[in-house]
mmCIF file of N, CA and C in Angstrom:
data_model
loop_
_atom_site.group_PDB
_atom_site.id
_atom_site.type_symbol
_atom_site.label_atom_id
_atom_site.label_comp_id
_atom_site.label_asym_id
_atom_site.label_seq_id
_atom_site.Cartn_x
_atom_site.Cartn_y
_atom_site.Cartn_z
ATOM 1 N N UNK A 1 -23.156 -100.374 -98.341
ATOM 2 C CA UNK A 1 -23.803 -101.218 -97.323
ATOM 3 C C UNK A 1 -22.858 -101.614 -96.228
ATOM 4 N N UNK A 2 -23.227 -101.681 -95.053
ATOM 5 C CA UNK A 2 -22.377 -101.930 -93.884
ATOM 6 C C UNK A 2 -22.935 -103.089 -93.115
ATOM 7 N N UNK A 3 -21.963 -103.931 -92.620
ATOM 8 C CA UNK A 3 -22.302 -105.191 -91.828
ATOM 9 C C UNK A 3 -21.664 -104.944 -90.502
ATOM 10 N N UNK A 4 -22.351 -105.047 -89.389
ATOM 11 C CA UNK A 4 -21.807 -104.817 -88.084
ATOM 12 C C UNK A 4 -21.827 -106.162 -87.278
ATOM 13 N N UNK A 5 -20.708 -106.526 -86.719
ATOM 14 C CA UNK A 5 -20.601 -107.685 -85.922
ATOM 15 C C UNK A 5 -20.234 -107.399 -84.496
ATOM 16 N N UNK A 6 -20.015 -108.439 -83.773
ATOM 17 C CA UNK A 6 -19.596 -108.169 -82.318
ATOM 18 C C UNK A 6 -18.156 -107.808 -82.244
ATOM 19 N N UNK A 7 -17.366 -108.060 -83.235
ATOM 20 C CA UNK A 7 -15.878 -107.864 -83.149
ATOM 21 C C UNK A 7 -15.428 -106.844 -84.180
ATOM 22 N N UNK A 8 -16.261 -106.419 -85.087
ATOM 23 C CA UNK A 8 -15.787 -105.460 -86.185
ATOM 24 C C UNK A 8 -16.985 -105.232 -87.109
ATOM 25 N N UNK A 9 -16.524 -104.537 -88.154
ATOM 26 C CA UNK A 9 -17.483 -104.152 -89.263
ATOM 27 C C UNK A 9 -16.867 -104.234 -90.635
ATOM 28 N N UNK A 10 -17.759 -104.382 -91.634
ATOM 29 C CA UNK A 10 -17.352 -104.361 -93.002
ATOM 30 C C UNK A 10 -18.306 -103.391 -93.686
ATOM 31 N N UNK A 11 -17.502 -102.479 -94.554
ATOM 32 C CA UNK A 11 -18.339 -101.539 -95.314
ATOM 33 C C UNK A 11 -17.912 -101.702 -96.771
ATOM 34 N N UNK A 12 -18.978 -101.848 -97.605
ATOM 35 C CA UNK A 12 -18.727 -102.104 -99.059
ATOM 36 C C UNK A 12 -19.592 -101.069 -99.858
ATOM 37 N N UNK A 13 -19.196 -100.710 -101.017
ATOM 38 C CA UNK A 13 -19.930 -99.883 -101.920
ATOM 39 C C UNK A 13 -19.390 -100.140 -103.257
ATOM 40 N N UNK A 14 -19.902 -99.586 -104.297
ATOM 41 C CA UNK A 14 -19.336 -99.864 -105.602
ATOM 42 C C UNK A 14 -17.920 -99.440 -105.669
ATOM 43 N N UNK A 15 -17.046 -100.432 -105.706
ATOM 44 C CA UNK A 15 -15.642 -100.100 -105.787
ATOM 45 C C UNK A 15 -14.941 -99.661 -104.556
ATOM 46 N N UNK A 16 -15.643 -99.762 -103.412
ATOM 47 C CA UNK A 16 -15.022 -99.462 -102.196
ATOM 48 C C UNK A 16 -15.270 -100.565 -101.153
ATOM 49 N N UNK A 17 -14.169 -100.548 -100.237
ATOM 50 C CA UNK A 17 -14.179 -101.608 -99.250
ATOM 51 C C UNK A 17 -13.454 -101.157 -98.004
ATOM 52 N N UNK A 18 -13.915 -101.569 -96.815
ATOM 53 C CA UNK A 18 -13.256 -101.297 -95.537
ATOM 54 C C UNK A 18 -13.585 -102.336 -94.581
ATOM 55 N N UNK A 19 -12.545 -102.895 -93.936
ATOM 56 C CA UNK A 19 -12.620 -103.884 -92.925
ATOM 57 C C UNK A 19 -12.130 -103.364 -91.639
ATOM 58 N N UNK A 20 -12.940 -103.320 -90.603
ATOM 59 C CA UNK A 20 -12.597 -102.831 -89.294
ATOM 60 C C UNK A 20 -12.690 -103.886 -88.152
ATOM 61 N N UNK A 21 -11.570 -104.091 -87.478
ATOM 62 C CA UNK A 21 -11.655 -105.082 -86.389
ATOM 63 C C UNK A 21 -11.400 -104.302 -85.179
ATOM 64 N N UNK A 22 -12.283 -104.454 -84.193
ATOM 65 C CA UNK A 22 -12.341 -103.662 -83.024
ATOM 66 C C UNK A 22 -12.567 -102.233 -83.413
ATOM 67 N N UNK A 23 -11.640 -101.315 -83.048
ATOM 68 C CA UNK A 23 -11.771 -99.971 -83.503
ATOM 69 C C UNK A 23 -10.754 -99.568 -84.482
ATOM 70 N N UNK A 24 -10.003 -100.585 -85.100
ATOM 71 C CA UNK A 24 -8.937 -100.274 -85.974
ATOM 72 C C UNK A 24 -9.170 -100.704 -87.437
ATOM 73 N N UNK A 25 -9.021 -99.927 -88.368
ATOM 74 C CA UNK A 25 -9.172 -100.220 -89.785
ATOM 75 C C UNK A 25 -7.951 -101.178 -90.203
ATOM 76 N N UNK A 26 -8.281 -102.349 -90.697
ATOM 77 C CA UNK A 26 -7.261 -103.346 -91.098
ATOM 78 C C UNK A 26 -6.979 -103.271 -92.602
ATOM 79 N N UNK A 27 -7.964 -103.222 -93.354
ATOM 80 C CA UNK A 27 -7.917 -103.109 -94.727
ATOM 81 C C UNK A 27 -8.939 -102.147 -95.349
ATOM 82 N N UNK A 28 -8.414 -101.314 -96.296
ATOM 83 C CA UNK A 28 -9.330 -100.300 -96.789
ATOM 84 C C UNK A 28 -8.962 -99.859 -98.173
ATOM 85 N N UNK A 29 -9.913 -99.661 -98.974
ATOM 86 C CA UNK A 29 -9.835 -99.058 -100.419
ATOM 87 C C UNK A 29 -11.065 -98.234 -100.581
ATOM 88 N N UNK A 30 -10.869 -96.930 -100.554
ATOM 89 C CA UNK A 30 -12.084 -95.999 -100.629
ATOM 90 C C UNK A 30 -12.158 -95.101 -101.819
ATOM 91 N N UNK A 31 -10.877 -94.755 -102.317
ATOM 92 C CA UNK A 31 -10.908 -93.753 -103.482
ATOM 93 C C UNK A 31 -9.621 -93.964 -104.384
ATOM 94 N N UNK A 32 -9.863 -94.437 -105.607
ATOM 95 C CA UNK A 32 -8.806 -94.727 -106.533
ATOM 96 C C UNK A 32 -8.022 -93.556 -106.927
ATOM 97 N N UNK A 33 -8.630 -92.404 -106.844
ATOM 98 C CA UNK A 33 -7.960 -91.131 -107.170
ATOM 99 C C UNK A 33 -6.948 -90.676 -106.105
ATOM 100 N N UNK A 34 -7.209 -91.003 -104.835
ATOM 101 C CA UNK A 34 -6.339 -90.674 -103.778
ATOM 102 C C UNK A 34 -5.291 -91.806 -103.434
ATOM 103 N N UNK A 35 -5.681 -93.069 -103.459
ATOM 104 C CA UNK A 35 -4.943 -94.186 -103.141
ATOM 105 C C UNK A 35 -4.492 -94.890 -104.334
ATOM 106 N N UNK A 36 -3.364 -94.645 -104.967
ATOM 107 C CA UNK A 36 -2.983 -95.326 -106.153
ATOM 108 C C UNK A 36 -2.030 -96.546 -105.945
ATOM 109 N N UNK A 37 -1.873 -96.764 -104.506
ATOM 110 C CA UNK A 37 -0.820 -97.847 -104.174
ATOM 111 C C UNK A 37 -1.558 -99.249 -104.066
ATOM 112 N N UNK A 38 -2.910 -99.235 -104.086
ATOM 113 C CA UNK A 38 -3.568 -100.520 -103.921
ATOM 114 C C UNK A 38 -4.859 -100.503 -104.700
ATOM 115 N N UNK A 39 -5.656 -101.508 -104.568
ATOM 116 C CA UNK A 39 -6.951 -101.554 -105.250
ATOM 117 C C UNK A 39 -7.991 -102.254 -104.313
ATOM 118 N N UNK A 40 -9.269 -102.154 -104.707
ATOM 119 C CA UNK A 40 -10.290 -102.788 -103.833
ATOM 120 C C UNK A 40 -10.017 -104.339 -103.910
ATOM 121 N N UNK A 41 -9.781 -104.893 -105.021
ATOM 122 C CA UNK A 41 -9.648 -106.364 -105.149
ATOM 123 C C UNK A 41 -8.401 -106.833 -104.308
ATOM 124 N N UNK A 42 -7.316 -106.048 -104.306
ATOM 125 C CA UNK A 42 -6.213 -106.374 -103.549
ATOM 126 C C UNK A 42 -6.601 -106.399 -102.014
ATOM 127 N N UNK A 43 -7.268 -105.428 -101.599
ATOM 128 C CA UNK A 43 -7.604 -105.315 -100.152
ATOM 129 C C UNK A 43 -8.558 -106.397 -99.723
ATOM 130 N N UNK A 44 -9.568 -106.753 -100.561
ATOM 131 C CA UNK A 44 -10.399 -107.888 -100.256
ATOM 132 C C UNK A 44 -9.562 -109.187 -100.196
ATOM 133 N N UNK A 45 -8.717 -109.415 -101.148
ATOM 134 C CA UNK A 45 -7.984 -110.681 -101.114
ATOM 135 C C UNK A 45 -7.082 -110.817 -99.890
ATOM 136 N N UNK A 46 -6.413 -109.588 -99.497
ATOM 137 C CA UNK A 46 -5.568 -109.553 -98.315
ATOM 138 C C UNK A 46 -6.454 -109.901 -97.032
ATOM 139 N N UNK A 47 -7.669 -109.239 -97.012
ATOM 140 C CA UNK A 47 -8.592 -109.644 -95.772
ATOM 141 C C UNK A 47 -8.927 -111.055 -95.772
ATOM 142 N N UNK A 48 -9.380 -111.585 -96.913
ATOM 143 C CA UNK A 48 -9.783 -112.953 -96.947
ATOM 144 C C UNK A 48 -8.519 -113.902 -96.577
ATOM 145 N N UNK A 49 -7.322 -113.631 -96.971
ATOM 146 C CA UNK A 49 -6.216 -114.478 -96.627
ATOM 147 C C UNK A 49 -5.879 -114.382 -95.153
ATOM 148 N N UNK A 50 -5.966 -113.153 -94.539
ATOM 149 C CA UNK A 50 -5.558 -112.958 -93.302
ATOM 150 C C UNK A 50 -6.600 -113.375 -92.260
ATOM 151 N N UNK A 51 -7.947 -113.169 -92.560
ATOM 152 C CA UNK A 51 -8.947 -113.347 -91.517
ATOM 153 C C UNK A 51 -9.939 -114.630 -91.929
ATOM 154 N N UNK A 52 -9.930 -115.060 -93.126
ATOM 155 C CA UNK A 52 -10.860 -116.069 -93.439
ATOM 156 C C UNK A 52 -10.142 -117.444 -93.904
ATOM 157 N N UNK A 53 -8.823 -117.526 -93.756
ATOM 158 C CA UNK A 53 -8.104 -118.664 -94.218
ATOM 159 C C UNK A 53 -8.541 -119.951 -93.430
ATOM 160 N N UNK A 54 -8.840 -119.762 -92.092
ATOM 161 C CA UNK A 54 -9.199 -120.921 -91.370
ATOM 162 C C UNK A 54 -10.647 -120.788 -90.902
ATOM 163 N N UNK A 55 -11.471 -120.218 -91.726
ATOM 164 C CA UNK A 55 -12.923 -120.066 -91.405
ATOM 165 C C UNK A 55 -13.528 -121.526 -91.218
ATOM 166 N N UNK A 56 -14.416 -121.645 -90.279
ATOM 167 C CA UNK A 56 -15.092 -122.912 -90.152
ATOM 168 C C UNK A 56 -16.056 -123.245 -91.271
ATOM 169 N N UNK A 57 -16.655 -122.181 -91.821
ATOM 170 C CA UNK A 57 -17.628 -122.321 -92.904
ATOM 171 C C UNK A 57 -17.058 -121.674 -94.050
ATOM 172 N N UNK A 58 -16.970 -122.354 -95.227
ATOM 173 C CA UNK A 58 -16.401 -121.869 -96.503
ATOM 174 C C UNK A 58 -17.671 -121.641 -97.352
ATOM 175 N N UNK A 59 -17.801 -120.474 -97.959
ATOM 176 C CA UNK A 59 -18.971 -120.320 -98.964
ATOM 177 C C UNK A 59 -18.598 -120.507 -100.353
ATOM 178 N N UNK A 60 -19.509 -121.003 -101.127
ATOM 179 C CA UNK A 60 -19.270 -121.189 -102.478
ATOM 180 C C UNK A 60 -18.960 -119.764 -103.110
ATOM 181 N N UNK A 61 -17.985 -119.743 -104.025
ATOM 182 C CA UNK A 61 -17.671 -118.490 -104.655
ATOM 183 C C UNK A 61 -18.315 -118.402 -106.049
ATOM 184 N N UNK A 62 -19.327 -117.598 -106.182
ATOM 185 C CA UNK A 62 -19.985 -117.464 -107.533
ATOM 186 C C UNK A 62 -19.528 -116.124 -108.050
ATOM 187 N N UNK A 63 -19.024 -116.123 -109.325
ATOM 188 C CA UNK A 63 -18.622 -114.986 -110.009
ATOM 189 C C UNK A 63 -19.784 -114.138 -110.520
ATOM 190 N N UNK A 64 -20.861 -114.916 -110.983
ATOM 191 C CA UNK A 64 -22.068 -114.267 -111.551
ATOM 192 C C UNK A 64 -23.277 -114.993 -111.047
ATOM 193 N N UNK A 65 -24.237 -114.294 -110.605
ATOM 194 C CA UNK A 65 -25.523 -114.966 -110.183
ATOM 195 C C UNK A 65 -26.258 -115.452 -111.454
ATOM 196 N N UNK A 66 -26.107 -114.768 -112.626
ATOM 197 C CA UNK A 66 -26.779 -115.146 -113.884
ATOM 198 C C UNK A 66 -26.186 -116.558 -114.274
ATOM 199 N N UNK A 67 -24.976 -116.673 -114.334
ATOM 200 C CA UNK A 67 -24.357 -117.943 -114.807
ATOM 201 C C UNK A 67 -24.614 -119.089 -113.678
ATOM 202 N N UNK A 68 -24.533 -118.685 -112.433
ATOM 203 C CA UNK A 68 -24.801 -119.687 -111.482
ATOM 204 C C UNK A 68 -26.278 -120.177 -111.479
ATOM 205 N N UNK A 69 -27.211 -119.306 -111.906
ATOM 206 C CA UNK A 69 -28.587 -119.690 -112.025
ATOM 207 C C UNK A 69 -28.693 -120.645 -113.288
ATOM 208 N N UNK A 70 -28.038 -120.374 -114.359
ATOM 209 C CA UNK A 70 -28.171 -121.182 -115.537
ATOM 210 C C UNK A 70 -27.532 -122.633 -115.320
ATOM 211 N N UNK A 71 -26.389 -122.572 -114.588
ATOM 212 C CA UNK A 71 -25.736 -123.889 -114.208
ATOM 213 C C UNK A 71 -26.786 -124.716 -113.221
ATOM 214 N N UNK A 72 -27.359 -124.041 -112.336
ATOM 215 C CA UNK A 72 -28.272 -124.680 -111.499
ATOM 216 C C UNK A 72 -29.450 -125.315 -112.283
ATOM 217 N N UNK A 73 -29.922 -124.606 -113.255
ATOM 218 C CA UNK A 73 -31.021 -125.143 -114.087
ATOM 219 C C UNK A 73 -30.525 -126.416 -114.726
ATOM 220 N N UNK A 74 -29.376 -126.385 -115.291
ATOM 221 C CA UNK A 74 -28.808 -127.524 -116.035
ATOM 222 C C UNK A 74 -28.512 -128.638 -115.057
ATOM 223 N N UNK A 75 -27.983 -128.396 -114.005
ATOM 224 C CA UNK A 75 -27.627 -129.457 -113.039
ATOM 225 C C UNK A 75 -28.665 -129.982 -112.052
ATOM 226 N N UNK A 76 -29.836 -129.041 -112.040
ATOM 227 C CA UNK A 76 -30.896 -129.337 -111.025
ATOM 228 C C UNK A 76 -30.493 -129.232 -109.624
ATOM 229 N N UNK A 77 -29.334 -128.485 -109.323
ATOM 230 C CA UNK A 77 -28.889 -128.228 -108.037
ATOM 231 C C UNK A 77 -29.329 -126.769 -107.662
ATOM 232 N N UNK A 78 -29.370 -126.404 -106.311
ATOM 233 C CA UNK A 78 -29.757 -125.109 -105.892
ATOM 234 C C UNK A 78 -28.717 -124.116 -106.295
ATOM 235 N N UNK A 79 -29.163 -122.997 -106.772
ATOM 236 C CA UNK A 79 -28.109 -121.855 -107.053
ATOM 237 C C UNK A 79 -27.673 -121.324 -105.608
ATOM 238 N N UNK A 80 -26.554 -120.487 -105.790
ATOM 239 C CA UNK A 80 -25.976 -119.920 -104.529
ATOM 240 C C UNK A 80 -27.107 -118.968 -103.839
ATOM 241 N N UNK A 81 -27.830 -118.391 -104.583
ATOM 242 C CA UNK A 81 -28.967 -117.519 -104.089
ATOM 243 C C UNK A 81 -30.235 -118.046 -104.534
ATOM 244 N N UNK A 82 -30.859 -118.928 -103.732
ATOM 245 C CA UNK A 82 -32.165 -119.497 -104.156
ATOM 246 C C UNK A 82 -33.227 -118.454 -103.820
ATOM 247 N N UNK A 83 -34.473 -118.900 -104.200
ATOM 248 C CA UNK A 83 -35.594 -117.992 -104.091
ATOM 249 C C UNK A 83 -35.858 -117.454 -102.703
ATOM 250 N N UNK A 84 -35.723 -118.178 -101.713
ATOM 251 C CA UNK A 84 -35.937 -117.721 -100.289
ATOM 252 C C UNK A 84 -34.908 -116.742 -99.882
ATOM 253 N N UNK A 85 -33.636 -117.001 -100.251
ATOM 254 C CA UNK A 85 -32.622 -116.015 -99.839
ATOM 255 C C UNK A 85 -32.805 -114.775 -100.641
ATOM 256 N N UNK A 86 -32.991 -114.853 -101.929
ATOM 257 C CA UNK A 86 -33.252 -113.637 -102.720
ATOM 258 C C UNK A 86 -34.357 -112.904 -102.290
ATOM 259 N N UNK A 87 -35.514 -113.515 -101.877
ATOM 260 C CA UNK A 87 -36.668 -112.785 -101.530
ATOM 261 C C UNK A 87 -36.501 -112.121 -100.209
ATOM 262 N N UNK A 88 -35.904 -112.739 -99.268
ATOM 263 C CA UNK A 88 -35.610 -112.210 -97.942
ATOM 264 C C UNK A 88 -34.686 -110.964 -97.995
ATOM 265 N N UNK A 89 -33.633 -111.186 -98.894
ATOM 266 C CA UNK A 89 -32.664 -110.070 -99.152
ATOM 267 C C UNK A 89 -33.400 -108.806 -99.675
ATOM 268 N N UNK A 90 -34.252 -109.075 -100.693
ATOM 269 C CA UNK A 90 -34.986 -107.947 -101.392
ATOM 270 C C UNK A 90 -35.939 -107.329 -100.373
ATOM 271 N N UNK A 91 -36.597 -108.130 -99.659
ATOM 272 C CA UNK A 91 -37.649 -107.605 -98.719
ATOM 273 C C UNK A 91 -36.884 -106.636 -97.662
ATOM 274 N N UNK A 92 -35.795 -107.145 -97.122
ATOM 275 C CA UNK A 92 -35.017 -106.302 -96.157
ATOM 276 C C UNK A 92 -34.655 -104.979 -96.799
ATOM 277 N N UNK A 93 -34.223 -104.930 -98.038
ATOM 278 C CA UNK A 93 -33.885 -103.661 -98.603
ATOM 279 C C UNK A 93 -35.095 -102.849 -98.893
ATOM 280 N N UNK A 94 -36.167 -103.362 -99.359
ATOM 281 C CA UNK A 94 -37.368 -102.651 -99.554
ATOM 282 C C UNK A 94 -37.987 -102.013 -98.179
ATOM 283 N N UNK A 95 -37.934 -102.790 -97.147
ATOM 284 C CA UNK A 95 -38.365 -102.328 -95.795
ATOM 285 C C UNK A 95 -37.484 -101.039 -95.413
ATOM 286 N N UNK A 96 -36.181 -101.323 -95.582
ATOM 287 C CA UNK A 96 -35.314 -100.097 -95.246
ATOM 288 C C UNK A 96 -35.631 -98.889 -96.054
ATOM 289 N N UNK A 97 -35.785 -99.078 -97.403
ATOM 290 C CA UNK A 97 -36.104 -97.994 -98.271
ATOM 291 C C UNK A 97 -37.371 -97.307 -97.856
ATOM 292 N N UNK A 98 -38.395 -98.026 -97.551
ATOM 293 C CA UNK A 98 -39.633 -97.495 -97.167
ATOM 294 C C UNK A 98 -39.481 -96.665 -95.869
ATOM 295 N N UNK A 99 -38.833 -97.209 -94.864
ATOM 296 C CA UNK A 99 -38.609 -96.543 -93.540
ATOM 297 C C UNK A 99 -37.812 -95.220 -93.779
ATOM 298 N N UNK A 100 -36.829 -95.338 -94.704
ATOM 299 C CA UNK A 100 -36.081 -94.032 -95.020
ATOM 300 C C UNK A 100 -36.855 -93.047 -95.690
ATOM 301 N N UNK A 101 -37.647 -93.553 -96.723
ATOM 302 C CA UNK A 101 -38.412 -92.608 -97.514
ATOM 303 C C UNK A 101 -39.528 -91.863 -96.584
ATOM 304 N N UNK A 102 -40.071 -92.677 -95.752
ATOM 305 C CA UNK A 102 -41.253 -92.083 -94.999
ATOM 306 C C UNK A 102 -40.751 -91.543 -93.581
ATOM 307 N N UNK A 103 -39.413 -91.631 -93.382
ATOM 308 C CA UNK A 103 -38.885 -91.132 -92.152
ATOM 309 C C UNK A 103 -39.405 -91.828 -90.857
ATOM 310 N N UNK A 104 -39.586 -93.264 -91.027
ATOM 311 C CA UNK A 104 -40.167 -93.988 -89.932
ATOM 312 C C UNK A 104 -39.157 -94.980 -89.432
ATOM 313 N N UNK A 105 -39.406 -95.418 -88.197
ATOM 314 C CA UNK A 105 -38.599 -96.589 -87.610
ATOM 315 C C UNK A 105 -39.522 -97.854 -87.862
ATOM 316 N N UNK A 106 -38.975 -98.860 -88.401
ATOM 317 C CA UNK A 106 -39.749 -100.068 -88.657
ATOM 318 C C UNK A 106 -38.981 -101.329 -88.267
ATOM 319 N N UNK A 107 -39.694 -102.248 -87.555
ATOM 320 C CA UNK A 107 -39.091 -103.575 -87.367
ATOM 321 C C UNK A 107 -39.777 -104.572 -88.191
ATOM 322 N N UNK A 108 -39.110 -105.484 -88.826
ATOM 323 C CA UNK A 108 -39.811 -106.424 -89.651
ATOM 324 C C UNK A 108 -39.698 -107.806 -89.066
ATOM 325 N N UNK A 109 -40.846 -108.631 -89.115
ATOM 326 C CA UNK A 109 -40.842 -110.032 -88.622
ATOM 327 C C UNK A 109 -40.806 -110.877 -89.909
ATOM 328 N N UNK A 110 -39.598 -111.442 -90.131
ATOM 329 C CA UNK A 110 -39.428 -112.177 -91.386
ATOM 330 C C UNK A 110 -40.250 -113.549 -91.433
ATOM 331 N N UNK A 111 -40.643 -114.029 -90.274
ATOM 332 C CA UNK A 111 -41.381 -115.341 -90.275
ATOM 333 C C UNK A 111 -42.851 -115.107 -90.634
ATOM 334 N N UNK A 112 -43.319 -113.881 -90.298
ATOM 335 C CA UNK A 112 -44.770 -113.579 -90.638
ATOM 336 C C UNK A 112 -44.866 -112.660 -91.798
ATOM 337 N N UNK A 113 -43.726 -112.185 -92.327
ATOM 338 C CA UNK A 113 -43.612 -111.227 -93.450
ATOM 339 C C UNK A 113 -44.647 -110.029 -93.263
ATOM 340 N N UNK A 114 -44.411 -109.599 -92.007
ATOM 341 C CA UNK A 114 -45.232 -108.331 -91.592
ATOM 342 C C UNK A 114 -44.419 -107.403 -90.678
ATOM 343 N N UNK A 115 -44.847 -106.301 -90.546
ATOM 344 C CA UNK A 115 -44.102 -105.307 -89.611
ATOM 345 C C UNK A 115 -44.403 -105.788 -88.211
ATOM 346 N N UNK A 116 -43.269 -105.863 -87.386
ATOM 347 C CA UNK A 116 -43.474 -106.198 -85.958
ATOM 348 C C UNK A 116 -43.773 -104.916 -85.185
ATOM 349 N N UNK A 117 -43.277 -103.873 -85.709
ATOM 350 C CA UNK A 117 -43.602 -102.487 -85.067
ATOM 351 C C UNK A 117 -43.211 -101.436 -86.199
ATOM 352 N N UNK A 118 -43.836 -100.287 -86.039
ATOM 353 C CA UNK A 118 -43.601 -99.226 -87.048
ATOM 354 C C UNK A 118 -44.057 -99.656 -88.328
ATOM 355 N N UNK A 119 -43.691 -98.968 -89.429
ATOM 356 C CA UNK A 119 -44.096 -99.305 -90.730
ATOM 357 C C UNK A 119 -45.588 -99.056 -90.908
ATOM 358 N N UNK A 120 -45.948 -99.362 -92.138
ATOM 359 C CA UNK A 120 -47.357 -99.198 -92.524
ATOM 360 C C UNK A 120 -47.746 -100.308 -93.486
ATOM 361 N N UNK A 121 -48.815 -101.070 -93.217
ATOM 362 C CA UNK A 121 -49.146 -102.219 -94.008
ATOM 363 C C UNK A 121 -49.511 -101.826 -95.374
ATOM 364 N N UNK A 122 -49.860 -100.477 -95.660
ATOM 365 C CA UNK A 122 -50.185 -100.026 -96.981
ATOM 366 C C UNK A 122 -48.838 -100.065 -97.938
ATOM 367 N N UNK A 123 -47.687 -100.062 -97.287
ATOM 368 C CA UNK A 123 -46.450 -100.078 -98.049
ATOM 369 C C UNK A 123 -46.324 -101.494 -98.696
ATOM 370 N N UNK A 124 -47.082 -102.521 -98.136
ATOM 371 C CA UNK A 124 -46.825 -103.816 -98.709
ATOM 372 C C UNK A 124 -47.831 -104.235 -99.767
ATOM 373 N N UNK A 125 -48.606 -103.349 -100.310
ATOM 374 C CA UNK A 125 -49.565 -103.730 -101.344
ATOM 375 C C UNK A 125 -49.732 -102.405 -102.195
ATOM 376 N N UNK A 126 -50.616 -102.620 -103.185
ATOM 377 C CA UNK A 126 -50.995 -101.553 -104.108
ATOM 378 C C UNK A 126 -52.499 -101.321 -104.051
ATOM 379 N N UNK A 127 -52.818 -100.018 -104.253
ATOM 380 C CA UNK A 127 -54.219 -99.664 -104.293
ATOM 381 C C UNK A 127 -54.946 -100.364 -105.479
ATOM 382 N N UNK A 128 -54.250 -100.410 -106.613
ATOM 383 C CA UNK A 128 -54.775 -101.112 -107.812
ATOM 384 C C UNK A 128 -53.781 -101.916 -108.492
ATOM 385 N N UNK A 129 -54.253 -103.135 -108.797
ATOM 386 C CA UNK A 129 -53.272 -103.945 -109.603
ATOM 387 C C UNK A 129 -53.640 -104.019 -111.061
ATOM 388 N N UNK A 130 -52.675 -104.332 -111.885
ATOM 389 C CA UNK A 130 -52.832 -104.359 -113.354
ATOM 390 C C UNK A 130 -53.688 -105.592 -113.704
ATOM 391 N N UNK A 131 -54.551 -105.324 -114.761
ATOM 392 C CA UNK A 131 -55.301 -106.408 -115.271
ATOM 393 C C UNK A 131 -56.123 -107.113 -114.173
ATOM 394 N N UNK A 132 -56.073 -108.469 -114.251
ATOM 395 C CA UNK A 132 -56.779 -109.246 -113.302
ATOM 396 C C UNK A 132 -55.954 -109.772 -112.151
ATOM 397 N N UNK A 133 -54.873 -109.149 -111.846
ATOM 398 C CA UNK A 133 -53.971 -109.630 -110.752
ATOM 399 C C UNK A 133 -54.463 -109.129 -109.470
ATOM 400 N N UNK A 134 -54.440 -109.964 -108.492
ATOM 401 C CA UNK A 134 -54.789 -109.691 -107.212
ATOM 402 C C UNK A 134 -53.826 -110.315 -106.156
ATOM 403 N N UNK A 135 -53.714 -109.839 -104.865
ATOM 404 C CA UNK A 135 -53.006 -110.407 -103.811
ATOM 405 C C UNK A 135 -53.893 -110.794 -102.760
#
């Protein structure tokens, strides 16, 4: 997954990490077989220390969403990833997958939960639902 900002980009994948500021790679771990001098964890920590030490907004650090959810149930506080955040994150991934699968360009309107352009409304429902379920 890649995140693009006005000043740089971050690329992450299973066991891989790259932080680019401007047009220069600042921290990177991409292949443990090639680069045995560092690790993904080390590069992430170095990036955090160097670029996020004075961040205006500090995010809660959850080690596992599962435990965070159980703790939220017990404390009655909101989990780090509540329903709205989880749903919008999943929807964004599904829309991207549909567009990729069908070779389409799609723009999503998150306030209306509908395609703003491109896409196909048939992607958002099923022809037949199980048992008595309907949408």
